Short mmCIF file of C-alpha atoms in Angstrom, two decimals:
data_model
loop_
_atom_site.label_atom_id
_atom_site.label_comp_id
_atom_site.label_asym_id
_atom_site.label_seq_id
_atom_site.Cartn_x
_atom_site.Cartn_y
_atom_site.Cartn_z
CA UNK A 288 -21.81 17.87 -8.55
CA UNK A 289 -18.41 17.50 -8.73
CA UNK A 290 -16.74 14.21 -8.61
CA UNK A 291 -13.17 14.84 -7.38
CA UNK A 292 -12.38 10.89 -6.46
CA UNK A 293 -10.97 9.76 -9.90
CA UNK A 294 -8.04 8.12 -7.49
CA UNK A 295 -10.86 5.46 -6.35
CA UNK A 296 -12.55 5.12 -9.44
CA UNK A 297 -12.34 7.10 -12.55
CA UNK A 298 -15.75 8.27 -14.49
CA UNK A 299 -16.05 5.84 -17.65
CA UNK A 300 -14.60 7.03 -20.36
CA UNK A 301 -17.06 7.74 -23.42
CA UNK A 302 -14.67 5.61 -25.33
CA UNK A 303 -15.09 3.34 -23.03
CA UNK A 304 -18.82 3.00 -22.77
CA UNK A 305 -18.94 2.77 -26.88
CA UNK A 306 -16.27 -0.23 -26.87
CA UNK A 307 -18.01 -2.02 -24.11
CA UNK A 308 -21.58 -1.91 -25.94
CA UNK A 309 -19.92 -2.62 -29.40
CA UNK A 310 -17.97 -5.69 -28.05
CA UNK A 311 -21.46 -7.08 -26.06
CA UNK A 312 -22.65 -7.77 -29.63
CA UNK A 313 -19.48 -8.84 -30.95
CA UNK A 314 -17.82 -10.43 -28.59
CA UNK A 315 -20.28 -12.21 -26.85
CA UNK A 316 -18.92 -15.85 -27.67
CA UNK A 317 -15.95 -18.42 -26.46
CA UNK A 318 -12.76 -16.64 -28.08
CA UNK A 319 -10.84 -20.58 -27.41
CA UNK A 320 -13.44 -22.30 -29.75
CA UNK A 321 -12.88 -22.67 -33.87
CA UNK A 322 -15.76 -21.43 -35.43
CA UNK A 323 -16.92 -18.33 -36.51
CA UNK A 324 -18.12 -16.44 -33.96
CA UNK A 325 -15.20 -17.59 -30.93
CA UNK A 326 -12.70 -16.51 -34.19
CA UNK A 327 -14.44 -13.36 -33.96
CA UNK A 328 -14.30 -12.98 -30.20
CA UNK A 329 -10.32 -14.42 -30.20
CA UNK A 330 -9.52 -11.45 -32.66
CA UNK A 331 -10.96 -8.44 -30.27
CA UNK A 332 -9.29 -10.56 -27.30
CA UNK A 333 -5.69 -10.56 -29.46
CA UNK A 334 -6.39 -6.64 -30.35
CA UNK A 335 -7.54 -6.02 -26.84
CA UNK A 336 -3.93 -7.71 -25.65
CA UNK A 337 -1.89 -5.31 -28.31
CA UNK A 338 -3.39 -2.45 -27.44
CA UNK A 339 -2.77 -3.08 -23.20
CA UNK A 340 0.82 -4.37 -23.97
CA UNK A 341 1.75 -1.18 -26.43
CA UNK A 342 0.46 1.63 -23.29
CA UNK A 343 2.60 -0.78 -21.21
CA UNK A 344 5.67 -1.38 -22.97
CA UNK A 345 5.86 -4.74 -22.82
CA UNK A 346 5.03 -7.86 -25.94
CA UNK A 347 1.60 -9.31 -25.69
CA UNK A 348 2.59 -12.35 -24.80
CA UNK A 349 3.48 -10.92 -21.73
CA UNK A 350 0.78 -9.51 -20.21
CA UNK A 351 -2.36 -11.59 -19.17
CA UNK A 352 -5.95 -9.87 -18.31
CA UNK A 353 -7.44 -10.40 -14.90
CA UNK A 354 -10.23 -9.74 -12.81
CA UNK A 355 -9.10 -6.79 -10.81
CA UNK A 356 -5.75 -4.67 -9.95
CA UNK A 357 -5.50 -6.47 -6.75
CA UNK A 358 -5.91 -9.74 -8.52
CA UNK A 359 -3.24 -9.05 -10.54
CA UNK A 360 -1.05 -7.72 -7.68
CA UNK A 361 -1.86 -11.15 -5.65
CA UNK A 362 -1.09 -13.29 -8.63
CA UNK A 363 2.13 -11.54 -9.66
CA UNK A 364 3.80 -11.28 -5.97
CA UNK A 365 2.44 -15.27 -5.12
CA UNK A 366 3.54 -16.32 -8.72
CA UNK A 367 6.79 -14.74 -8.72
CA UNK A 368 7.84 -15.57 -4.96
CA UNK A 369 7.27 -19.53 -6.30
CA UNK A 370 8.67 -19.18 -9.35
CA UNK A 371 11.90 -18.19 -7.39
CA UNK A 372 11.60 -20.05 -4.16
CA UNK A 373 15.25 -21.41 -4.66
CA UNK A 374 16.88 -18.07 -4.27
CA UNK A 375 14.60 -17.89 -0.66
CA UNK A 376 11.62 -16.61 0.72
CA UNK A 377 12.32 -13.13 1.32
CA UNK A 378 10.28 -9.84 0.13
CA UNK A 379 11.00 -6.35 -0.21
CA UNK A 380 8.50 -3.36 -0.60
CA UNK A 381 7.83 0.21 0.57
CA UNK A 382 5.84 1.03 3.37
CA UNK A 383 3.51 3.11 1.51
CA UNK A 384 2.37 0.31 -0.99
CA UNK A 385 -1.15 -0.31 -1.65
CA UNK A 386 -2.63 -2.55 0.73
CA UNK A 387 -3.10 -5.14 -1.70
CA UNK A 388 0.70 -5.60 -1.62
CA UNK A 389 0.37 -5.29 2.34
CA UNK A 390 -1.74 -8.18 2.02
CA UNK A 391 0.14 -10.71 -0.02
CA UNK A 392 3.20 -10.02 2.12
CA UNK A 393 1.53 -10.79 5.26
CA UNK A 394 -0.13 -14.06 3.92
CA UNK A 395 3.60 -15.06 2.65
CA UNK A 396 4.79 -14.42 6.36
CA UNK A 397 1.81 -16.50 7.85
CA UNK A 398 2.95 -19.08 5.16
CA UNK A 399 6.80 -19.17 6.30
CA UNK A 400 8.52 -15.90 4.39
CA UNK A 401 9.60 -12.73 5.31
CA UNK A 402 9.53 -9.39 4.20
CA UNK A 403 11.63 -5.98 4.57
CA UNK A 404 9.57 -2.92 4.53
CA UNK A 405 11.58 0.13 2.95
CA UNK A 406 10.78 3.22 4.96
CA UNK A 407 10.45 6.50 2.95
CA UNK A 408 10.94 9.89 3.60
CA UNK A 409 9.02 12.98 4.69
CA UNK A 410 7.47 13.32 0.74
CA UNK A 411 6.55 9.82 0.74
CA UNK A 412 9.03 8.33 -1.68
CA UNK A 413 11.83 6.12 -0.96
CA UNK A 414 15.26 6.25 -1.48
CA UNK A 415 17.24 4.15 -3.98
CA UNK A 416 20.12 3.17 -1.30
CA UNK A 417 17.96 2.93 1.14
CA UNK A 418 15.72 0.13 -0.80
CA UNK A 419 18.83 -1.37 -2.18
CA UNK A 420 19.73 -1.76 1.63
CA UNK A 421 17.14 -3.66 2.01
CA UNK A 422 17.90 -6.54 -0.84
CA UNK A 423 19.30 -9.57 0.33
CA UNK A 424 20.94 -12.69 -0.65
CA UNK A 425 17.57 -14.92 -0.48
CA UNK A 426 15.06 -11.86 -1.85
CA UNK A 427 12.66 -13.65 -4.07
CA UNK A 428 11.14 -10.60 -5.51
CA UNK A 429 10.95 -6.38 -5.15
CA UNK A 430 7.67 -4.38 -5.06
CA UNK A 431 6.86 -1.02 -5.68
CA UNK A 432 4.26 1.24 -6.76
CA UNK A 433 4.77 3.50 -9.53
CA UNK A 434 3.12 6.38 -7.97
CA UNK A 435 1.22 6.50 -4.32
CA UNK A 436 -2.32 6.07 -4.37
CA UNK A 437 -2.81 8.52 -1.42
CA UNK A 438 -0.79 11.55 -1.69
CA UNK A 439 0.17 11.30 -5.36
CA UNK A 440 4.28 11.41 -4.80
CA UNK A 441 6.46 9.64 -7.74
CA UNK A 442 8.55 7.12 -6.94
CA UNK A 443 11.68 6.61 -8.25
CA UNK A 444 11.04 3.39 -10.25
CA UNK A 445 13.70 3.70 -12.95
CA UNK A 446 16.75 4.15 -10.33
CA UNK A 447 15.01 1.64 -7.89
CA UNK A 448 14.71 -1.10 -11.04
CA UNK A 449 18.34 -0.84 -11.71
CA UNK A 450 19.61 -1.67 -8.40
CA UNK A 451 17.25 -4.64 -8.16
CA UNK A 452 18.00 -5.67 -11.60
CA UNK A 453 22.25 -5.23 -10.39
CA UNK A 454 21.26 -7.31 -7.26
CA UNK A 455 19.33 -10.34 -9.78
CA UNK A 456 16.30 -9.41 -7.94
CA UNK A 457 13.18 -8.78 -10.58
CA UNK A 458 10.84 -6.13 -9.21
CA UNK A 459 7.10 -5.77 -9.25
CA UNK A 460 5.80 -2.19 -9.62
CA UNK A 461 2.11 -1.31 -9.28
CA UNK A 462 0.81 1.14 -12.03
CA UNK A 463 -2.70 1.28 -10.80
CA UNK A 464 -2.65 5.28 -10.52
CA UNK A 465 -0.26 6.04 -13.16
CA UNK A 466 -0.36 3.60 -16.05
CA UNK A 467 -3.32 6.40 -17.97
CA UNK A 468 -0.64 9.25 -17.90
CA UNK A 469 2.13 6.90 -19.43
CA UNK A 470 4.20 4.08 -19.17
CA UNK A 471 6.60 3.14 -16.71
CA UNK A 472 10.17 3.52 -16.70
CA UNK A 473 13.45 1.39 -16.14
CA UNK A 474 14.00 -2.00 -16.09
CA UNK A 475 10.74 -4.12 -14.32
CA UNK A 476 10.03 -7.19 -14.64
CA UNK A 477 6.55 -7.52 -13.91
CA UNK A 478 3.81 -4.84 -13.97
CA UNK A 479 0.34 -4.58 -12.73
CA UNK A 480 -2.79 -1.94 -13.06
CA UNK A 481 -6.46 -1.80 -13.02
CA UNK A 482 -8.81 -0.79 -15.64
CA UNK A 483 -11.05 1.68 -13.57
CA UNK A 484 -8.31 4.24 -12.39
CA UNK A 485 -8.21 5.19 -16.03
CA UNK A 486 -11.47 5.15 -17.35
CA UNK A 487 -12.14 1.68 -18.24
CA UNK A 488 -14.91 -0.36 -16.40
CA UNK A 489 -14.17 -2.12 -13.14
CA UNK A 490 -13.36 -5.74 -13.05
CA UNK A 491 -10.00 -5.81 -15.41
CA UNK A 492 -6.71 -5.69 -14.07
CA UNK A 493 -3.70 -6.18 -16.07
CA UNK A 494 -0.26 -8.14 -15.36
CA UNK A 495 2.48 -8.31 -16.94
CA UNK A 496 5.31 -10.67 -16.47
CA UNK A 497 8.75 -10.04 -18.82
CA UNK A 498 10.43 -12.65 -20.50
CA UNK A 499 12.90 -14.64 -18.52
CA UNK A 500 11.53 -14.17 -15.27
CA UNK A 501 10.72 -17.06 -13.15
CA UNK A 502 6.59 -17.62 -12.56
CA UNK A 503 5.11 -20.21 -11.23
CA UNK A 504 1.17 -19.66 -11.33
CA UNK A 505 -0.85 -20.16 -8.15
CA UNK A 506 -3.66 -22.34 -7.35
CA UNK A 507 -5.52 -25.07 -9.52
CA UNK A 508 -3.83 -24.39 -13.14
CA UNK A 509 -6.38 -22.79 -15.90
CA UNK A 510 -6.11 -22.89 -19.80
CA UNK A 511 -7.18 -19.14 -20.42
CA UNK A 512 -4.58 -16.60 -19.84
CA UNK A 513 -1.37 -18.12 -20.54
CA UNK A 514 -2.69 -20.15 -16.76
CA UNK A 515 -2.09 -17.26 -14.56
CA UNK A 516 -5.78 -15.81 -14.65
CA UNK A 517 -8.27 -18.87 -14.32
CA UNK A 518 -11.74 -18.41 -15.80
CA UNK A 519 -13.97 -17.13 -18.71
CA UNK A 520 -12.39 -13.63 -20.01
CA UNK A 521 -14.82 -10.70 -19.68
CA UNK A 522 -14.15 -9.86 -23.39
CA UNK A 523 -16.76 -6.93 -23.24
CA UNK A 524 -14.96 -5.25 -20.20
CA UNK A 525 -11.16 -6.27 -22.02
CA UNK A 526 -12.01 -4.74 -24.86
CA UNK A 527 -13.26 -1.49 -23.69
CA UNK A 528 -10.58 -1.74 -21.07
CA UNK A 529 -7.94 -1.43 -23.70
CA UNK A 530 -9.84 1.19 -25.62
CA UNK A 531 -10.19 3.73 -23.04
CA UNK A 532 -6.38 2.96 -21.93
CA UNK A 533 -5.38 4.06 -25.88
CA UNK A 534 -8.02 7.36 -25.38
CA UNK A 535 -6.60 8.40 -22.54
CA UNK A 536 -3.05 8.18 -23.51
CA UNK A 537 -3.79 10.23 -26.59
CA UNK A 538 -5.33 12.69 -23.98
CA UNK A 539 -2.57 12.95 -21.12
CA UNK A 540 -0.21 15.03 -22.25
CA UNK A 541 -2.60 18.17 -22.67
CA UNK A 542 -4.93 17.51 -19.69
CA UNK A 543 -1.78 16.57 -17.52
CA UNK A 544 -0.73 20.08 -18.15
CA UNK A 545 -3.92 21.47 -17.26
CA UNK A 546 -4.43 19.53 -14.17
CA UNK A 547 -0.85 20.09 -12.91
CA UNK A 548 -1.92 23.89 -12.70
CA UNK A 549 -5.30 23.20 -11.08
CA UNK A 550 -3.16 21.24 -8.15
CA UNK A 551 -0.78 23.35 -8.12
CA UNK A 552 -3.05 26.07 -7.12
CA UNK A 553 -5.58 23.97 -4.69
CA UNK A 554 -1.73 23.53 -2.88
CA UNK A 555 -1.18 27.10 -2.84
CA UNK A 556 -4.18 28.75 -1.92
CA UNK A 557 -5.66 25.79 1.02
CA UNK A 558 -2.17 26.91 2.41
CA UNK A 559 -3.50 30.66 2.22
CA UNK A 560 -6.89 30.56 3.23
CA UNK A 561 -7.00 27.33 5.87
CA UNK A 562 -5.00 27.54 9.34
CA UNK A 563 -3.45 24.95 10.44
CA UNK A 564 -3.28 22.64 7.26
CA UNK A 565 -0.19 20.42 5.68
CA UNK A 566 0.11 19.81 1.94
CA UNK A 567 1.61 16.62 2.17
CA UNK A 568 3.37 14.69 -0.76
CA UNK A 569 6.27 15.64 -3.32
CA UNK A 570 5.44 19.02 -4.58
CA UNK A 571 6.97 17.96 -7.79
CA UNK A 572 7.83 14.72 -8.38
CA UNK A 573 3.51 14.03 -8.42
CA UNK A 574 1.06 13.01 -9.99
CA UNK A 575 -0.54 15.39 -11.75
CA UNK A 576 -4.06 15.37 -10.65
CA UNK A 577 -3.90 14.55 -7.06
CA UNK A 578 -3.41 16.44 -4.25
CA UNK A 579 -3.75 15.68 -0.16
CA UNK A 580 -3.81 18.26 2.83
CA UNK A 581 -4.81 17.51 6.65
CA UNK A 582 -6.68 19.83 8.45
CA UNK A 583 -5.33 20.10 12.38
CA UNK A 584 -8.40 20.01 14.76
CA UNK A 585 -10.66 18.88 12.37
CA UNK A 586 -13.18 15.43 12.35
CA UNK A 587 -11.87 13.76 8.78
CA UNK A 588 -15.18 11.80 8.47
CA UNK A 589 -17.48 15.15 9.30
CA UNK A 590 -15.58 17.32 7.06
CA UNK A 591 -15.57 14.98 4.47
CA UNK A 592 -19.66 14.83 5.17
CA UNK A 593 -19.44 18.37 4.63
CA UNK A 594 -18.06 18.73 1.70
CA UNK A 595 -20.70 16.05 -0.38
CA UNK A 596 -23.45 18.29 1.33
CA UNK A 597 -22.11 20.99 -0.48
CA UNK A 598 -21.39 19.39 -4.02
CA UNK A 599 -18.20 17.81 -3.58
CA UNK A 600 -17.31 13.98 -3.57
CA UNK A 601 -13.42 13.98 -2.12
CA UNK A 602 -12.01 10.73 -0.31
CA UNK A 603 -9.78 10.67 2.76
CA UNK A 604 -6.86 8.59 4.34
CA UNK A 605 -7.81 9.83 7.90
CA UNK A 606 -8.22 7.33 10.40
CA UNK A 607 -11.63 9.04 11.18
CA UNK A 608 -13.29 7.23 7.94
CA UNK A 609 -11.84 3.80 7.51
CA UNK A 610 -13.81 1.12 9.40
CA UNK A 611 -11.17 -0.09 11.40
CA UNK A 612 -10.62 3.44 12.73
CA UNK A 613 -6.29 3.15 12.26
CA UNK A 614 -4.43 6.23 10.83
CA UNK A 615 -3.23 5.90 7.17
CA UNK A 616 -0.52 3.44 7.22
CA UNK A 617 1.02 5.42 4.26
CA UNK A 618 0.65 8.72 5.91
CA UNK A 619 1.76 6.92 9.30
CA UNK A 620 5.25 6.08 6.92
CA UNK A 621 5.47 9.43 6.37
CA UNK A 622 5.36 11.00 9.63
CA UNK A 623 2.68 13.89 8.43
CA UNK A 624 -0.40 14.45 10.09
CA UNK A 625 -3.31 12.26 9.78
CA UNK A 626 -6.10 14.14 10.63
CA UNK A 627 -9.04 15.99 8.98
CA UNK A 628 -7.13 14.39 5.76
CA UNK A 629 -8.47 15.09 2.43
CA UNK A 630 -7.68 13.37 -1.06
CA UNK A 631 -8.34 15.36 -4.12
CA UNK A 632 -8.14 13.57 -7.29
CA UNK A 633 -9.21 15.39 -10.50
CA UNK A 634 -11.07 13.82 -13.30
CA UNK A 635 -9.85 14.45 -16.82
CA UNK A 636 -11.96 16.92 -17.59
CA UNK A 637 -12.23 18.90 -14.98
CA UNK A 638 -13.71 22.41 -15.39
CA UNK A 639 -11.08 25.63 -13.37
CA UNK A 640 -14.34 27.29 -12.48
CA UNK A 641 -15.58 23.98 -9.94
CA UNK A 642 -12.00 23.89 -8.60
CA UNK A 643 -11.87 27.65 -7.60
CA UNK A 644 -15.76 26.82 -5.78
CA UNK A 645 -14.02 24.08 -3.61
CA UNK A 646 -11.44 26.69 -2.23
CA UNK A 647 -14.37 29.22 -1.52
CA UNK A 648 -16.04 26.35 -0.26
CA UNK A 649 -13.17 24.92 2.17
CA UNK A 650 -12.00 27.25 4.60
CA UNK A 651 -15.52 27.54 5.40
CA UNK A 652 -16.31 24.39 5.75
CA UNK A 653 -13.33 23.67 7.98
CA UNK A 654 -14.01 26.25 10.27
CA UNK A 655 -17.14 25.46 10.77
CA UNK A 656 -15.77 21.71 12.09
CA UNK A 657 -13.30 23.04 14.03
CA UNK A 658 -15.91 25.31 15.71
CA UNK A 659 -18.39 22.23 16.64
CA UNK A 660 -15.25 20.35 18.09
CA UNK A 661 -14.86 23.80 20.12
CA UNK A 662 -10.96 23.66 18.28
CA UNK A 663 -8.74 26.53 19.26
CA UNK A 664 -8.68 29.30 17.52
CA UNK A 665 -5.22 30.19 19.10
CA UNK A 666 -3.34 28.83 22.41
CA UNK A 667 -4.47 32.13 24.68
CA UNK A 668 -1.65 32.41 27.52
CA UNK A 669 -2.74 32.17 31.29
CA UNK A 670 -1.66 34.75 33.45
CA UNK A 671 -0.46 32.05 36.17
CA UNK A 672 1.21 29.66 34.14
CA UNK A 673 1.69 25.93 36.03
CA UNK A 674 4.86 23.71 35.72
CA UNK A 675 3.04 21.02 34.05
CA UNK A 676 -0.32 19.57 33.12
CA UNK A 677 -1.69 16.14 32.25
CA UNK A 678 -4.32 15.97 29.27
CA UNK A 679 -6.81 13.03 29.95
CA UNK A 680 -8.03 12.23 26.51
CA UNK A 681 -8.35 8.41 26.94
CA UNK A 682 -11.27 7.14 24.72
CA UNK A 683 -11.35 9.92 22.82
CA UNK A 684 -10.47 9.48 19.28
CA UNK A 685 -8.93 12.26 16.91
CA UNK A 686 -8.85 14.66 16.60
CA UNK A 687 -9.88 15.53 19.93
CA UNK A 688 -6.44 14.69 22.02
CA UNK A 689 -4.31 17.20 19.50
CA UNK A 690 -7.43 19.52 20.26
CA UNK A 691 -6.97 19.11 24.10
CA UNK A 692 -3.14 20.00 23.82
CA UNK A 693 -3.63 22.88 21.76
CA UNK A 694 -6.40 23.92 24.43
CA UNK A 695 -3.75 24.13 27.36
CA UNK A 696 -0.81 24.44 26.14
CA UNK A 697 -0.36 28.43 26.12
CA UNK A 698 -1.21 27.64 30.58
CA UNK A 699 2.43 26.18 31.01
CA UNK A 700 5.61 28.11 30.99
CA UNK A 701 7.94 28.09 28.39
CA UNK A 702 10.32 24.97 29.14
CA UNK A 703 7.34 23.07 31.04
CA UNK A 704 5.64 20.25 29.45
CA UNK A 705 2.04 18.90 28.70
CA UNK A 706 1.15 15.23 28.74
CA UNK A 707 -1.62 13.32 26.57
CA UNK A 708 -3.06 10.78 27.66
CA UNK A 709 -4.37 8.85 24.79
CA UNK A 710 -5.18 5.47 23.53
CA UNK A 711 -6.17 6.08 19.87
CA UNK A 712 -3.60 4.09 17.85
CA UNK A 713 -3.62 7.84 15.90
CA UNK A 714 -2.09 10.09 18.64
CA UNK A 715 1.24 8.05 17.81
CA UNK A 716 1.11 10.28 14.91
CA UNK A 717 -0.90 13.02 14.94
CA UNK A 718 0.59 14.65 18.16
CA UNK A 719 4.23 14.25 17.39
CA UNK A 720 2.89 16.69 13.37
CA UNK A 721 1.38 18.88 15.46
CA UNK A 722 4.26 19.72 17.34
CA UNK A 723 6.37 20.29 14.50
CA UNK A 724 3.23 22.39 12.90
CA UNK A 725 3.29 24.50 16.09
CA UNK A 726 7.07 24.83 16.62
CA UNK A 727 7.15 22.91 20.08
CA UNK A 728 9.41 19.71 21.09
CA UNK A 729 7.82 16.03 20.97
CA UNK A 730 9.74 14.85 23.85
CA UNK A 731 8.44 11.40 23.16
CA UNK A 732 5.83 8.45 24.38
CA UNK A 733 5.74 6.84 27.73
CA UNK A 734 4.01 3.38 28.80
CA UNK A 735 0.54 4.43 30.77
CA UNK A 736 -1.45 2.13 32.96
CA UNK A 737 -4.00 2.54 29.86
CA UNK A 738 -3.09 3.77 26.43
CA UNK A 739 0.44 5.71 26.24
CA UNK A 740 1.01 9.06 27.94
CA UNK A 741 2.45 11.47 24.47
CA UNK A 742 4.88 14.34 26.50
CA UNK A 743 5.33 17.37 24.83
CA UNK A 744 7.34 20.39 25.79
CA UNK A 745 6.43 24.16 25.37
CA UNK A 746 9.05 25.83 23.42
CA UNK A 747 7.25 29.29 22.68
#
């Protein structure tokens, strides 16, 4: 079956697995204590440490081992904002960041700061001036992500580092989805990532903090971890953590080749063979194993369903399959569609023969959706066209508004207009993509006695 997820979680890494056992008979004891066997344990820890800091580019002594990549994140932005409190209590980031970073800068707003989100363009990236804009006089600290977790678009880190570091303003970037293809660029100051987007096992994260920066730890102070990640280490997990970071450093180069090419045609031919679909993200500036497309008309949580019953385990952004049922907040920043969305993210590994399967597989699939949601195959024109209709799709969630439009609106003139009524937090997005799919005008959204009333305008 293949596993096309590695975005979530990446399959452990052989190297990995024979690290972890090796180190549960080695390093089994205290590394802080004196005799022989913590010595022996405080030696794989110190290895463990030179191995992380050398993928990372930073001295060992700067980068601590945590419990998890959102750990990390939490600890770096809360530790940071203290350590430079004087300056002020003001936060920049990009609207696409992971929500971890979402997180910690809505618990430092409930706790008195503020923050700037820095909106990004069409691709998903932001741009330097733009996020230099948004630096201030009393910003504490800059975050952003290395590469988005969702649609796989590169930021620009290096240029984005140098205007921060002009402005004295030290910048957090989150590796989590890059850090196994290679080390960031430019000037950070502090750097986080988590050991199971790699390969490693879950429950490390790393973070780094650089020199000269100003950190103030968090919480009730520890003794482990230079005090900024309280508790016993999971040696075990640290040390095969590290290991599969080195093996899959040594691997990138070739398999991001590979994998590039693999993406580059699951772009190409879902264009080709599925109606009605956006590739969304940089088509170059990418990672090179992910790839995202939303299907118009299509259930994201049913055609995800679809594809596992036919051998295929791919994750979504859709609003259809989160559990609090809002679009994407990262394809939301966009502007791109949100619906029937589907996140593939290629395992090292990854055979060209299960890859070309999944496109003979998809179109399929999708049609079949679209067919139980009685989609539209095309807008058929009425022969007495009406001046304007009124779509009632209040509780209705998506996809079925956008399907509604599309049902009726071939049966207005050209010029007329079509209104949705809709109160699923995802029309706000959704309908305004599909009009620039379809070539018609978004005219715009008007209050409604329930929900908002979307107005769009026929243009052919």
């Amino acid at each position: 079956m293949p596993y096309f997820d590695t975005a979530s979680a990446a399959p452990l890494h052989p190297v990995a697995r024979q690290a972890l056992l090796a180190a549960l008979d080695e390093g089994w004891a205290d590394p802080a204590r004196l005799y022989r066997e913590g010595r022996r344990a405080r030696l794989l820890l110190d290895a463990a440490r030179e191995a992380a800091a050398e993928a990372v580019g930073c001295r060992p002594d700067e980068l601590v081992f945590t419990s998890s990549g959102t750990t990390a994140v939490h600890a770096g932005i809360a530790g940071a904002l203290s350590g430079r409190r004087r300056v002020g209590r003001h936060l920049a980031l990009s609207a696409v960041e992971h929500s971890s970073v979402l997180h910690s800068a809505a618990a430092h707003e409930a706790a008195g700061g503020s923050f700037t989100e820095v909106p990004v363009e069409r691709s998903g990236a932001v741009d330097p001036a733009a996020y230099a804009g948004a630096l201030r006089a009393d910003t504490a600290l800059a975050c952003l992500q290395s590469a988005n977790h969702e649609v796989g678009t590169e930021q620009p880190v290096a240029e984005v580092a140098a205007l921060c570091a002009e402005a004295g303003v030290p910048l957090l970037v989150d590796a989590a989805q890059s850090l196994g293809w290679g080390p960031v660029a430019g000037r950070w100051s502090l750097l986080t990532a988590s050991a199971h987007k790699w390969g490693g096992p879950a429950g490390v994260g790393l973070l780094a903090v650089r020199k000269g920066v100003r950190f103030a730890p968090q919480g009730p102070a520890g003794e482990r971890e230079s005090g900024r990640a309280p508790g016993f280490e999971n040696l075990p997990a640290i040390v095969a953590a590290a290991a599969s970071l080195r093996a899959v450093r040594e691997e990138a180069a070739a398999e991001a080749v590979r994998l590039r090419a693999l993406v580059g045609r699951i772009r190409s031919v879902v264009a080709e063979r599925v109606g009605d679909v956006e590739v969304v993200g940089d088509p170059e500036r990418r990672l090179p194993h992910l790839v995202t497309f939303s299907c118009l008309y299509v259930d994201g949580e049913t055609l995800l369903h679809e594809l596992d019953r036919h051998g295929f385990s791919v994750s979504s952004g859709s609003s259809c399959t989160s559990s609090t049922l809002e679009p994407s907040h990262v394809l939301k920043a966009m502007g791109v569609l949100s619906e029937g969305n589907v996140r593939v993210s290629l395992p090292m590994g990854t055979a060209e023969a299960d890859v070309d399967r999944f496109l003979d597989v998809l179109p399929g699939v999708v049609a079949e959706v679209r067919e139980r949601l009685g989609a539209p195959v095309s807008a058929p024109p009425s022969p007495a066209p009406v001046a304007s209709l009124v779509v009632d799709a209040l509780g209705r969630r998506c996809p079925i508004p956008v399907i509604e439009l599309a049902k009726v609106i071939g049966e207005v003139p050209v010029g007329a207009t079509v209104t949705v009524l809709a109160d699923d937090e995802a029309a706000r997005l959704d309908i305004p993509a599909w009009c620039e799919m379809r070539e018609q005008e978004y005219v715009g959204e008007e209050p409604a006695d329930r929900g908002s009333a979307y107005v769009v305008r026929r243009l052919s």
